Tab-separated table of C-alpha atoms in Angstrom:
chain	number	residue	atom	x	y	z
A	1	MET	CA	-36.648	46.388	-26.828
A	2	ASN	CA	-39.916	47.597	-26.703
A	3	GLU	CA	-42.450	47.678	-29.463
A	4	ALA	CA	-41.488	50.203	-30.874
A	5	GLU	CA	-38.335	49.351	-32.082
A	6	PHE	CA	-39.485	45.915	-32.704
A	7	ASP	CA	-42.068	46.597	-35.380
A	8	GLU	CA	-38.941	48.458	-36.272
A	9	PHE	CA	-36.389	46.072	-37.347
A	10	TYR	CA	-39.336	43.499	-37.903
A	11	THR	CA	-41.218	45.642	-41.119
A	12	SER	CA	-37.263	46.774	-42.606
A	13	SER	CA	-35.948	43.271	-42.107
A	14	PHE	CA	-38.157	40.263	-42.697
A	15	ALA	CA	-38.335	40.338	-46.011
A	16	ARG	CA	-34.091	40.658	-46.517
A	17	VAL	CA	-33.622	38.169	-43.981
A	18	THR	CA	-36.109	35.472	-45.872
A	19	GLY	CA	-34.633	35.977	-49.127
A	20	GLN	CA	-31.074	35.466	-46.992
A	21	VAL	CA	-33.042	32.409	-46.083
A	22	HIS	CA	-34.288	30.946	-49.395
A	23	ALA	CA	-30.824	31.321	-50.456
A	24	LEU	CA	-29.431	28.898	-47.835
A	25	ILE	CA	-32.315	26.170	-47.818
A	26	GLY	CA	-33.051	26.770	-51.079
A	27	ASP	CA	-36.643	26.526	-50.378
A	28	ARG	CA	-38.784	29.861	-50.165
A	29	ASP	CA	-42.057	29.150	-48.840
A	30	GLU	CA	-40.256	26.977	-45.356
A	31	ALA	CA	-37.716	30.385	-45.754
A	32	GLN	CA	-40.556	32.478	-44.983
A	33	GLU	CA	-41.570	30.392	-42.143
A	34	CYS	CA	-38.557	29.906	-40.494
A	35	VAL	CA	-38.368	33.906	-40.290
A	36	GLN	CA	-41.705	34.364	-39.336
A	37	GLU	CA	-41.277	31.736	-36.405
A	38	ALA	CA	-37.555	33.064	-35.394
A	39	PHE	CA	-39.037	36.392	-35.368
A	40	VAL	CA	-42.379	35.489	-33.088
A	41	ARG	CA	-38.903	33.678	-31.047
A	42	ALA	CA	-37.564	36.890	-30.655
A	43	TRP	CA	-39.867	38.942	-29.328
A	44	ALA	CA	-40.803	36.100	-27.135
A	45	HIS	CA	-36.659	36.225	-26.362
A	46	ARG	CA	-36.688	39.569	-26.751
A	47	GLY	CA	-34.122	40.215	-23.222
A	48	LYS	CA	-31.842	37.823	-25.555
A	49	LEU	CA	-32.816	39.885	-28.858
A	50	SER	CA	-31.400	43.389	-26.816
A	51	ARG	CA	-28.206	42.150	-25.768
A	52	ALA	CA	-27.410	39.821	-28.796
A	53	GLU	CA	-24.890	42.311	-30.731
A	54	HIS	CA	-26.249	41.275	-33.783
A	55	PRO	CA	-30.081	41.478	-34.168
A	56	GLU	CA	-30.425	40.311	-37.513
A	57	ALA	CA	-28.036	37.712	-37.009
A	58	TRP	CA	-30.096	36.253	-34.404
A	59	VAL	CA	-32.913	35.910	-36.125
A	60	ARG	CA	-30.761	34.212	-39.325
A	61	THR	CA	-29.509	32.120	-37.326
A	62	THR	CA	-32.732	30.425	-35.445
A	63	ALA	CA	-34.469	30.700	-38.785
A	64	TYR	CA	-31.712	28.764	-40.452
A	65	ARG	CA	-31.457	26.366	-37.672
A	66	LEU	CA	-35.201	25.840	-37.191
A	67	ALA	CA	-35.370	25.084	-41.361
A	68	VAL	CA	-32.341	22.659	-40.675
A	69	SER	CA	-33.939	21.226	-37.509
A	70	ARG	CA	-37.619	20.634	-39.802
A	71	TRP	CA	-35.999	19.002	-42.606
A	72	ARG	CA	-33.922	16.298	-40.632
A	73	ARG	CA	-36.774	15.678	-38.846
A	74	THR	CA	-39.543	15.160	-41.502
A	75	ARG	CA	-36.703	14.942	-44.445
A	76	LEU	CA	-38.951	16.867	-46.611
A	77	ALA	CA	-38.261	16.108	-49.971
A	78	ARG	CA	-38.431	18.797	-53.226
A	79	ARG	CA	-41.829	19.844	-53.117
A	80	PRO	CA	-43.299	19.454	-56.468
A	81	ALA	CA	-43.487	22.663	-58.695
A	82	ASP	CA	-47.290	22.601	-58.501
A	83	ARG	CA	-47.736	23.816	-54.659
A	84	ALA	CA	-44.664	26.024	-54.579
A	85	LEU	CA	-45.333	29.441	-55.799
A	86	SER	CA	-42.620	29.106	-58.296
A	87	PRO	CA	-41.095	32.350	-59.209
A	88	ALA	CA	-40.312	30.330	-62.541
A	89	LEU	CA	-42.909	30.968	-64.152
A	90	ARG	CA	-42.736	35.259	-63.738
A	91	THR	CA	-40.277	35.316	-67.419
A	92	GLU	CA	-38.660	38.793	-66.376
A	93	ALA	CA	-34.937	39.129	-67.018
A	94	THR	CA	-33.685	39.067	-63.216
A	95	ASP	CA	-35.840	36.419	-62.374
A	96	GLU	CA	-34.399	33.739	-64.441
A	97	THR	CA	-31.365	35.035	-63.097
A	98	ARG	CA	-32.491	34.675	-59.468
A	99	VAL	CA	-33.256	31.134	-60.379
A	100	ALA	CA	-30.044	30.267	-61.575
A	101	ILE	CA	-28.242	31.049	-58.709
A	102	MET	CA	-30.443	29.804	-56.256
A	103	ALA	CA	-30.836	26.698	-58.229
A	104	ALA	CA	-26.910	26.696	-58.071
A	105	LEU	CA	-26.787	26.849	-54.974
A	106	ALA	CA	-28.217	24.451	-53.994
A	107	ARG	CA	-26.544	21.959	-55.793
A	108	LEU	CA	-23.162	23.042	-53.491
A	109	PRO	CA	-22.402	21.511	-50.171
A	110	GLU	CA	-24.123	22.498	-47.295
A	111	SER	CA	-21.549	24.690	-45.417
A	112	GLN	CA	-19.931	26.153	-48.632
A	113	ARG	CA	-23.481	27.177	-49.270
A	114	ARG	CA	-23.915	28.803	-46.216
A	115	ALA	CA	-20.215	30.576	-46.505
A	116	LEU	CA	-20.937	32.068	-49.916
A	117	VAL	CA	-24.410	34.057	-48.990
A	118	LEU	CA	-23.296	34.713	-45.526
A	119	HIS	CA	-20.225	36.450	-46.887
A	120	HIS	CA	-21.394	37.479	-50.141
A	121	LEU	CA	-24.919	38.119	-50.033
A	122	CYS	CA	-25.306	38.974	-46.434
A	123	ASP	CA	-22.016	40.718	-46.459
A	124	LEU	CA	-20.650	40.302	-43.443
A	125	SER	CA	-16.597	39.469	-42.685
A	126	VAL	CA	-15.338	36.297	-42.832
A	127	GLU	CA	-15.332	36.205	-39.204
A	128	ALA	CA	-18.232	37.328	-38.748
A	129	VAL	CA	-19.055	34.643	-40.487
A	130	ALA	CA	-17.360	31.576	-38.448
A	131	ARG	CA	-18.811	33.372	-35.901
A	132	GLU	CA	-22.058	32.163	-36.954
A	133	VAL	CA	-21.539	29.360	-38.631
A	134	GLY	CA	-18.677	28.579	-35.787
A	135	ALA	CA	-16.180	27.102	-37.550
A	136	PRO	CA	-12.591	28.602	-37.639
A	137	GLU	CA	-11.759	31.275	-40.206
A	138	GLY	CA	-10.077	29.235	-41.957
A	139	THR	CA	-11.895	26.224	-42.565
A	140	VAL	CA	-14.467	29.754	-43.794
A	141	LYS	CA	-11.907	30.804	-46.140
A	142	ALA	CA	-11.798	27.300	-47.490
A	143	ARG	CA	-15.118	26.455	-47.777
A	144	LEU	CA	-15.861	30.113	-49.696
A	145	SER	CA	-12.225	29.360	-52.370
A	146	ARG	CA	-13.872	26.314	-52.694
A	147	GLY	CA	-17.528	27.506	-53.498
A	148	ARG	CA	-16.513	30.213	-55.523
A	149	ALA	CA	-15.229	27.373	-57.879
A	150	ALA	CA	-18.040	25.475	-57.512
A	151	LEU	CA	-20.740	27.781	-58.478
A	152	ALA	CA	-18.721	28.455	-60.910
A	153	ALA	CA	-18.481	25.558	-62.847
A	154	ILE	CA	-21.911	25.176	-62.328
A	155	LEU	CA	-23.118	28.197	-63.761
A	156	THR	CA	-20.386	29.718	-66.701
A	157	PRO	CA	-22.023	28.468	-69.752
A	158	LEU	CA	-20.645	25.640	-71.383
A	159	ASP	CA	-20.279	27.997	-74.939
A	160	ALA	CA	-18.002	30.415	-73.053
A	161	THR	CA	-15.771	27.590	-72.694
A	162	ASP	CA	-15.728	24.838	-74.930
A	163	PRO	CA	-18.543	25.651	-77.737
A	164	GLY	CA	-18.355	22.229	-78.788
A	165	ALA	CA	-18.485	20.232	-75.728
A	166	ARG	CA	-21.763	18.738	-75.166
A	167	HIS	CA	-23.663	17.887	-71.809
A	168	ALA	CA	-22.849	15.342	-70.211
B	1	MET	CA	-15.506	43.988	-78.201
B	2	PRO	CA	-15.229	41.194	-76.080
B	3	GLU	CA	-18.499	39.763	-74.961
B	4	PRO	CA	-19.357	40.543	-70.845
B	5	THR	CA	-17.729	38.144	-68.657
B	6	PHE	CA	-20.810	36.611	-66.349
B	7	ASP	CA	-19.360	36.521	-62.948
B	8	PRO	CA	-21.573	34.402	-60.784
B	9	ILE	CA	-20.946	35.598	-56.952
B	10	ARG	CA	-21.176	39.083	-58.432
B	11	GLU	CA	-24.637	37.998	-59.489
B	12	LEU	CA	-24.940	36.692	-55.832
B	13	GLU	CA	-23.695	40.105	-54.567
B	14	ASN	CA	-26.529	41.660	-56.161
B	15	LEU	CA	-29.465	39.334	-56.111
B	16	ASP	CA	-32.366	41.026	-55.631
B	17	LEU	CA	-34.142	39.072	-52.537
B	18	GLY	CA	-36.966	41.227	-53.047
B	19	GLY	CA	-40.380	40.563	-51.516
B	20	LEU	CA	-42.497	38.295	-54.093
B	21	GLY	CA	-45.277	36.900	-53.166
B	22	MET	CA	-43.898	36.870	-49.457
B	23	THR	CA	-46.932	37.844	-46.456
B	24	PRO	CA	-45.272	38.736	-43.483
B	25	LEU	CA	-47.845	38.624	-40.341
B	26	GLU	CA	-48.179	42.319	-39.045
B	27	PRO	CA	-46.148	43.556	-36.488
B	28	SER	CA	-48.603	43.284	-33.906
B	29	THR	CA	-49.878	39.985	-34.713
B	30	VAL	CA	-46.032	38.434	-34.432
B	31	ARG	CA	-45.999	40.611	-30.639
B	32	ARG	CA	-49.082	38.978	-29.785
B	33	LEU	CA	-47.686	34.874	-30.987
B	34	GLY	CA	-44.682	35.776	-28.711
B	35	ASP	CA	-45.943	37.034	-25.904
B	36	ARG	CA	-48.675	33.602	-26.268
B	37	ARG	CA	-45.511	32.010	-25.929
B	38	ARG	CA	-44.150	33.824	-23.155
B	39	THR	CA	-47.360	32.779	-20.886
B	40	ARG	CA	-47.465	29.627	-22.146
B	41	ARG	CA	-45.367	27.998	-19.842
B	42	ASN	CA	-47.720	29.447	-17.172
B	43	ALA	CA	-51.001	28.413	-18.917
B	44	ALA	CA	-51.099	25.609	-16.596
B	45	LEU	CA	-50.315	28.373	-13.550
B	46	VAL	CA	-54.091	28.556	-11.677
B	47	ALA	CA	-55.164	24.655	-12.385
B	48	ALA	CA	-51.699	23.960	-11.049
B	49	SER	CA	-52.352	26.382	-8.043
B	50	VAL	CA	-55.669	24.468	-7.793
B	51	VAL	CA	-54.304	20.982	-8.292
B	52	ALA	CA	-51.334	22.280	-5.011
B	53	VAL	CA	-53.880	23.270	-2.666
B	54	VAL	CA	-56.941	20.207	-2.821
B	55	ALA	CA	-54.222	17.902	-3.249
B	56	ALA	CA	-52.294	18.768	-0.216
B	57	ALA	CA	-56.323	18.193	0.770
B	58	THR	CA	-57.870	15.406	-0.515
B	59	PRO	CA	-54.643	12.935	-2.428
B	60	VAL	CA	-56.247	10.323	-3.683
B	61	ALA	CA	-59.450	12.472	-5.193
B	62	LEU	CA	-57.496	14.860	-6.868
B	63	LEU	CA	-55.142	12.156	-8.940
B	64	ALA	CA	-58.013	9.774	-10.170
B	65	GLY	CA	-59.615	12.293	-12.182
B	66	ARG	CA	-58.853	13.485	-15.742
B	67	GLY	CA	-56.492	16.414	-15.928
B	68	ASP	CA	-56.528	19.438	-18.304
B	69	PRO	CA	-53.564	20.736	-18.225
B	70	ASP	CA	-54.717	23.468	-20.424
B	71	GLY	CA	-55.789	25.608	-17.576
B	72	ALA	CA	-59.645	23.803	-16.560
B	73	PRO	CA	-59.025	22.218	-12.549
B	74	ALA	CA	-59.253	18.645	-12.792
B	75	PRO	CA	-62.665	16.895	-11.944
B	76	ALA	CA	-62.349	14.041	-9.123
B	77	VAL	CA	-63.631	10.555	-9.561
B	78	SER	CA	-65.531	11.028	-6.049
B	79	ALA	CA	-67.244	13.989	-7.014
B	80	PRO	CA	-65.998	16.485	-4.403
B	81	PRO	CA	-66.640	19.879	-4.784
B	82	SER	CA	-65.332	21.875	-7.699
B	83	PRO	CA	-61.724	23.372	-6.171
B	84	THR	CA	-62.653	26.578	-8.609
B	85	ALA	CA	-66.303	26.736	-5.941
B	86	SER	CA	-65.140	25.633	-2.271
B	87	THR	CA	-61.281	26.178	-3.059
B	88	PRO	CA	-59.714	29.832	-3.070
B	89	ALA	CA	-56.881	29.324	-5.761
B	90	PRO	CA	-54.032	31.557	-4.447
B	91	SER	CA	-53.613	34.435	-7.028
B	92	PRO	CA	-50.678	33.760	-9.255
B	93	THR	CA	-47.983	35.119	-9.556
B	94	PRO	CA	-47.617	34.795	-13.572
B	95	THR	CA	-43.272	34.990	-13.583
B	96	GLN	CA	-43.424	32.462	-10.708
B	97	PRO	CA	-43.101	29.083	-12.224
B	98	GLN	CA	-45.348	26.224	-10.298
B	99	VAL	CA	-43.958	22.989	-8.877
B	100	ILE	CA	-46.096	19.981	-8.202
B	101	THR	CA	-44.880	17.284	-6.344
B	102	PHE	CA	-46.927	14.304	-6.727
B	103	PRO	CA	-47.977	12.892	-3.332
B	104	GLY	CA	-46.041	9.758	-2.370
B	105	ASP	CA	-43.458	7.639	-4.470
B	106	GLY	CA	-44.767	9.995	-7.546
B	107	VAL	CA	-47.260	9.067	-10.318
B	108	ASN	CA	-46.490	5.830	-11.939
B	109	VAL	CA	-47.304	6.062	-15.820
B	110	ALA	CA	-46.878	2.550	-16.893
B	111	THR	CA	-49.025	3.228	-19.928
B	112	PRO	CA	-50.012	6.402	-22.419
B	113	ALA	CA	-53.375	6.570	-20.954
B	114	ASP	CA	-51.709	6.699	-17.249
B	115	ALA	CA	-50.415	10.014	-17.905
B	116	ALA	CA	-53.173	11.139	-17.834
B	117	LYS	CA	-52.768	11.413	-14.040
B	118	LEU	CA	-50.096	13.514	-14.075
B	119	THR	CA	-52.585	16.256	-13.224
B	120	GLY	CA	-51.177	20.246	-13.378
B	121	THR	CA	-48.833	19.109	-15.792
B	122	SER	CA	-48.483	20.614	-19.272
B	123	SER	CA	-50.009	18.767	-22.445
B	124	ASP	CA	-46.820	17.598	-24.036
B	125	PHE	CA	-44.975	16.611	-20.812
B	126	GLN	CA	-47.266	14.166	-20.378
B	127	ALA	CA	-47.428	13.377	-24.228
B	128	PHE	CA	-43.881	12.430	-23.707
B	129	ILE	CA	-44.005	10.924	-20.978
B	130	ALA	CA	-46.509	8.683	-22.306
B	131	ALA	CA	-44.035	7.604	-25.459
B	132	GLN	CA	-41.274	6.230	-23.373
B	133	ALA	CA	-43.517	4.621	-20.792
B	134	GLN	CA	-44.796	2.548	-24.386
B	135	LYS	CA	-41.095	2.304	-25.203
B	136	ALA	CA	-40.493	-0.417	-22.594
B	137	THR	CA	-43.113	-3.550	-23.015
B	138	SER	CA	-41.151	-5.501	-20.244
B	139	CYS	CA	-38.737	-4.859	-17.317
B	140	PRO	CA	-36.405	-7.021	-15.403
B	141	ASP	CA	-38.030	-7.657	-11.720
B	142	GLY	CA	-41.207	-6.208	-13.569
B	143	ALA	CA	-40.964	-2.446	-12.434
B	144	SER	CA	-42.882	-1.082	-15.162
B	145	GLY	CA	-43.624	2.205	-16.124
B	146	ILE	CA	-42.163	5.483	-15.278
B	147	THR	CA	-42.404	7.904	-12.019
B	148	VAL	CA	-42.383	11.349	-11.874
B	149	ARG	CA	-41.997	12.941	-9.110
B	150	LYS	CA	-41.755	16.428	-9.268
B	151	TYR	CA	-43.404	18.687	-12.271
B	152	SER	CA	-42.040	22.359	-12.438
B	153	SER	CA	-44.673	24.619	-15.474
B	154	ALA	CA	-40.632	26.256	-15.836
B	155	GLY	CA	-40.838	23.270	-18.148
B	156	TYR	CA	-38.348	20.307	-15.874
B	157	ALA	CA	-39.528	17.487	-13.983
B	158	SER	CA	-38.191	14.419	-11.838
B	159	GLY	CA	-38.529	10.784	-11.165
B	160	VAL	CA	-37.369	7.546	-11.995
B	161	ASN	CA	-37.639	5.859	-15.675
B	162	VAL	CA	-39.176	3.367	-17.046
B	163	CYS	CA	-38.040	-0.303	-15.528
B	164	GLY	CA	-36.552	1.691	-12.293
B	165	GLY	CA	-33.315	1.689	-13.189
B	166	TYR	CA	-32.012	4.722	-12.479
B	167	VAL	CA	-33.714	8.823	-11.409
B	168	ALA	CA	-33.965	10.841	-14.515
B	169	LEU	CA	-34.267	14.707	-15.106
B	170	TRP	CA	-36.467	15.660	-17.595
B	171	THR	CA	-36.364	19.185	-19.453
B	172	ARG	CA	-37.630	21.208	-22.236
B	173	TYR	CA	-35.383	22.430	-23.920
B	174	HIS	CA	-35.774	24.239	-27.656
B	175	ASP	CA	-39.421	23.396	-27.101
B	176	ALA	CA	-38.476	19.243	-26.788
B	177	TRP	CA	-38.780	17.609	-23.898
B	178	GLY	CA	-35.985	14.986	-23.313
B	179	GLU	CA	-33.921	13.455	-20.809
B	180	GLY	CA	-31.413	16.104	-19.794
B	181	GLN	CA	-29.861	14.138	-16.559
B	182	ALA	CA	-29.943	10.606	-15.238
B	183	THR	CA	-28.106	8.896	-12.241
B	184	GLN	CA	-27.844	6.572	-9.906
B	185	ASP	CA	-26.523	9.077	-7.238
B	186	THR	CA	-26.333	12.802	-7.761
B	187	TRP	CA	-26.664	15.595	-10.804
B	188	ASP	CA	-24.506	16.620	-12.589
B	189	CYS	CA	-23.144	20.545	-11.779
B	190	ASP	CA	-22.528	22.125	-14.545
B	191	ALA	CA	-25.621	19.973	-16.539
B	192	LEU	CA	-27.620	21.883	-14.127
B	193	THR	CA	-26.467	25.405	-15.237
B	194	PHE	CA	-26.860	24.482	-19.141
B	195	LEU	CA	-30.319	22.912	-18.623
B	196	GLN	CA	-31.614	26.295	-16.607
B	197	VAL	CA	-33.134	24.258	-13.748
B	198	PRO	CA	-32.173	25.276	-9.912
B	199	ARG	CA	-30.744	23.967	-7.365
B	200	ALA	CA	-33.555	24.424	-5.403
B	201	PHE	CA	-35.676	22.350	-7.638
B	202	ALA	CA	-33.010	19.636	-7.793
B	203	GLY	CA	-31.652	18.384	-5.528
B	204	ASP	CA	-28.000	18.009	-5.072
B	205	CYS	CA	-25.012	17.796	-7.120
B	206	ALA	CA	-22.056	16.916	-7.419
B	207	ASP	CA	-19.399	17.659	-10.269
B	208	GLU	CA	-18.170	13.075	-11.544
B	209	SER	CA	-15.636	12.461	-13.938
B	210	GLY	CA	-17.537	11.048	-17.162
B	211	SER	CA	-16.560	8.245	-20.174
B	212	PHE	CA	-17.155	11.240	-23.284
B	213	GLY	CA	-14.156	10.948	-25.792
B	214	LEU	CA	-13.100	7.013	-23.877
B	215	HIS	CA	-12.017	4.128	-26.444
B	216	GLY	CA	-14.751	1.270	-25.734
B	217	ALA	CA	-16.799	2.530	-22.439
B	218	GLY	CA	-19.607	1.571	-24.935
B	219	GLU	CA	-20.102	5.458	-25.561
B	220	PRO	CA	-20.412	6.690	-29.307
B	221	GLU	CA	-17.382	7.148	-30.829
B	222	PRO	CA	-15.041	8.468	-33.974
B	223	GLY	CA	-14.389	5.002	-36.587
B	224	MET	CA	-17.312	3.011	-35.081
B	225	THR	CA	-19.339	1.154	-37.766
B	226	ARG	CA	-22.766	1.370	-38.267
B	227	THR	CA	-23.832	-1.602	-36.189
B	228	GLU	CA	-21.799	-0.648	-32.983
B	229	ALA	CA	-22.667	3.468	-33.804
B	230	GLU	CA	-26.592	1.848	-33.727
B	231	ALA	CA	-25.186	-0.547	-30.451
B	232	ALA	CA	-24.753	2.752	-28.780
B	233	GLY	CA	-27.303	4.124	-29.120
B	234	VAL	CA	-26.868	5.834	-32.643
B	235	GLN	CA	-29.114	6.247	-35.657
B	236	VAL	CA	-27.484	7.141	-39.177
B	237	THR	CA	-30.255	8.514	-41.036
B	238	THR	CA	-30.449	8.539	-44.667
B	239	ASP	CA	-29.921	11.915	-45.143
B	240	ALA	CA	-28.385	13.602	-48.345
B	241	ALA	CA	-27.436	17.171	-46.740
B	242	ALA	CA	-23.400	16.647	-46.458
B	243	PRO	CA	-22.594	14.143	-48.911
B	244	PRO	CA	-21.402	11.164	-48.935
B	245	CYS	CA	-21.354	12.219	-45.246
B	246	VAL	CA	-24.931	11.649	-43.303
B	247	SER	CA	-26.152	12.859	-40.207
B	248	THR	CA	-26.779	11.037	-37.587
B	249	GLN	CA	-28.861	11.629	-34.316
B	250	TYR	CA	-29.331	9.542	-30.712
B	251	ALA	CA	-31.947	7.586	-30.848
B	252	ALA	CA	-33.130	7.863	-26.845
B	253	PRO	CA	-34.847	11.709	-26.890
B	254	VAL	CA	-31.884	13.688	-25.956
B	255	VAL	CA	-30.678	17.162	-24.609
B	256	PRO	CA	-30.852	19.070	-26.499
B	257	ALA	CA	-32.163	17.476	-28.983
B	258	ASP	CA	-31.315	19.763	-31.939
B	259	ASP	CA	-27.956	20.458	-31.320
B	260	THR	CA	-26.726	16.711	-30.975
B	261	ARG	CA	-26.426	15.322	-35.048
B	262	GLY	CA	-23.343	14.077	-36.008
B	263	LEU	CA	-21.947	13.071	-39.126
B	264	PHE	CA	-21.185	9.161	-40.490
B	265	SER	CA	-19.244	9.261	-43.566
B	266	PRO	CA	-19.161	5.687	-45.519
B	267	HIS	CA	-15.666	5.137	-45.434
B	268	ASP	CA	-14.338	6.370	-42.149
B	269	GLY	CA	-17.464	5.354	-40.555
B	270	LEU	CA	-18.700	8.082	-37.053
B	271	VAL	CA	-16.862	11.152	-38.080
B	272	GLN	CA	-18.450	12.522	-35.724
B	273	VAL	CA	-20.148	12.445	-32.135
B	274	ALA	CA	-21.623	15.519	-30.275
B	275	MET	CA	-22.077	15.191	-26.164
B	276	THR	CA	-25.265	15.140	-24.817
B	277	ALA	CA	-25.635	16.751	-21.128
B	278	ALA	CA	-26.381	13.839	-19.825
B	279	MET	CA	-22.104	13.427	-20.580
B	280	LYS	CA	-18.911	14.355	-19.400
B	281	THR	CA	-15.669	13.659	-20.224
B	282	GLU	CA	-13.221	11.762	-17.843
B	283	GLU	CA	-11.741	16.099	-16.922
B	284	ARG	CA	-15.412	16.071	-16.041
B	285	VAL	CA	-15.823	18.412	-18.729
B	286	GLY	CA	-19.385	18.263	-20.162
B	287	LEU	CA	-21.759	20.992	-21.760
B	288	GLY	CA	-22.473	24.296	-18.999
B	289	THR	CA	-18.493	23.391	-17.551
B	290	PRO	CA	-17.028	27.443	-17.839
B	291	ARG	CA	-14.617	27.745	-20.177
B	292	SER	CA	-11.531	28.183	-17.251
B	293	ALA	CA	-12.672	24.331	-16.134
B	294	VAL	CA	-12.165	23.431	-19.823
B	295	LEU	CA	-8.554	25.243	-20.660
B	296	ALA	CA	-7.404	23.863	-17.305
B	297	ALA	CA	-8.564	20.152	-18.356
B	298	TYR	CA	-6.702	20.865	-21.627
B	299	PRO	CA	-3.970	22.935	-21.714
B	300	GLY	CA	-2.520	21.102	-24.343
B	301	GLY	CA	-5.862	22.515	-27.094
B	302	HIS	CA	-5.562	26.295	-29.308
B	303	ALA	CA	-8.095	28.731	-29.704
B	304	ALA	CA	-9.630	27.720	-33.182
B	305	ALA	CA	-12.407	30.755	-33.324
B	306	ASP	CA	-12.740	33.227	-30.485
B	307	ASN	CA	-15.717	31.040	-28.919
B	308	LEU	CA	-13.618	27.349	-29.925
B	309	TRP	CA	-11.155	25.328	-28.762
B	310	LEU	CA	-10.106	22.790	-30.286
B	311	VAL	CA	-8.138	20.013	-28.470
B	312	PRO	CA	-6.065	16.917	-30.430
B	313	ARG	CA	-6.924	13.843	-29.705
B	314	PRO	CA	-5.105	10.061	-30.596
B	315	GLY	CA	-5.961	8.808	-33.463
B	316	GLY	CA	-6.505	11.690	-35.589
B	317	THR	CA	-9.056	12.769	-33.816
B	318	ALA	CA	-9.978	16.529	-31.815
B	319	TYR	CA	-12.620	17.373	-29.345
B	320	LEU	CA	-14.216	20.805	-30.477
B	321	ILE	CA	-15.570	22.623	-28.158
B	322	ARG	CA	-17.665	25.251	-28.486
B	323	PHE	CA	-18.681	27.678	-25.659
B	324	GLY	CA	-22.010	30.257	-25.879
B	325	THR	CA	-22.520	33.966	-24.742
B	326	ASP	CA	-21.961	33.026	-21.071
B	327	ASP	CA	-18.704	30.893	-21.578
B	328	ARG	CA	-19.634	28.127	-20.741
B	329	VAL	CA	-20.231	24.813	-23.184
B	330	MET	CA	-22.439	24.904	-25.356
B	331	ARG	CA	-21.993	21.857	-27.739
B	332	PHE	CA	-18.891	19.613	-27.434
B	333	THR	CA	-18.137	17.390	-30.036
B	334	TRP	CA	-15.143	14.347	-30.518
B	335	GLN	CA	-14.746	14.246	-34.315
B	336	LEU	CA	-12.265	12.171	-36.439
B	337	ASN	CA	-10.063	14.361	-38.897
B	338	ALA	CA	-12.160	12.312	-42.124
B	339	ALA	CA	-11.957	13.559	-46.014
B	340	ASP	CA	-15.431	12.854	-47.080
B	341	CYS	CA	-17.238	14.858	-44.693
B	342	ALA	CA	-14.356	17.767	-44.633
B	343	ASP	CA	-16.249	20.311	-45.957
B	344	TYR	CA	-18.813	19.442	-42.925
B	345	LEU	CA	-16.298	19.323	-39.570
B	346	PRO	CA	-15.421	22.934	-37.892
């Protein structure tokens, strides 16, 4: 991969991969930092990147592993709201939906969240998801099924199911 | 008219990933940082080449000085002429790693300050050795400290561990130094391949049998209680990434550090154990073993995915062996089919 090819790859995929990693880990700032680091490593290891079948998946997986590794090493708790450049401060309707989706994803088990994001957001096939996460396809399908059910349960408005229900 | 149904999956599929607040670096900056990373391994090249030349002539004076691992030559305590002035350094070949063989038995590091005697080595290697040396406050037979015998700027080194119990091969794998191999005779050939340490540096190797996967062998195994796991060298963390299960990690700096996490269940104990580069099964399978050898060792297994071989084991456990793009083992776990952690087990 030469400089021009890398620059084009980087500029065309940075925002998309950062959004995907944000959905995976729930922290936008951390996602941007890890994706940035992943692209630096991608250029440093451009020989591997050139041989990779799916360079964007290589970057996304590297960024995700960096984020998980850093989180487990430093035990980052949820950052206080006043530290984040929170998109929730913006009150457009689409941002409210995005905030709700992100919050719901964050409540799912990591493996279900990762399967849902890779399949539905990154548009990977079940086979490709299995390859990226290193799990059998049957396991991925089970995680997708359980994840969809869990996401629906979290996001379905209460008055759509029982107008008289109260929050627990 | 019925109201449209809120479909969370459709919302997820149509989620606007956007670019709100993103401030990516310029591509040229990314490439510059990446280039710097590629050459950082050779950052000590000039200093090391000078050290290697001067050490041949004045080993004691040089090793007594303080080294600057980032490039400046080491000033000797007895003030011989500056290496750059009186001893012209050979032109470094940027792509060739520099190997330093310390004279005699090597450099003994008994306190963190001693790490400065590792002239020509990288600062992160010195920090790693200093940290290891701090861990042993007393040794049987009085043999304290770590002895570094050989170092390569490519990211590996060998010597004798704290307390002199075995010979160690330390490697920098994914930007973290760890103990890749430990032996009282020869290195493991598969592990050298996995660690990308050339035979020219490491010397003889053999494929020996190990004890990973054997019950009661003193190594971590599924079903262990927290106390048993800790006694076997595994730390149970408190992270809630996989509730109710939590992740585990090795207490010692193993290789690979970022891919040997396991799982612990409050109901079933240690549920998943991941093999390090220093471990092998009784069937001589470990990290770096070729796929053909794995299949020959475990013909009763089956493919769980393109790059996964699942081997049922006694006691409701299984080996899950993942192959890398080089068709060699890159991750090997021994795991229990525990309901608590089912969502997190491949």
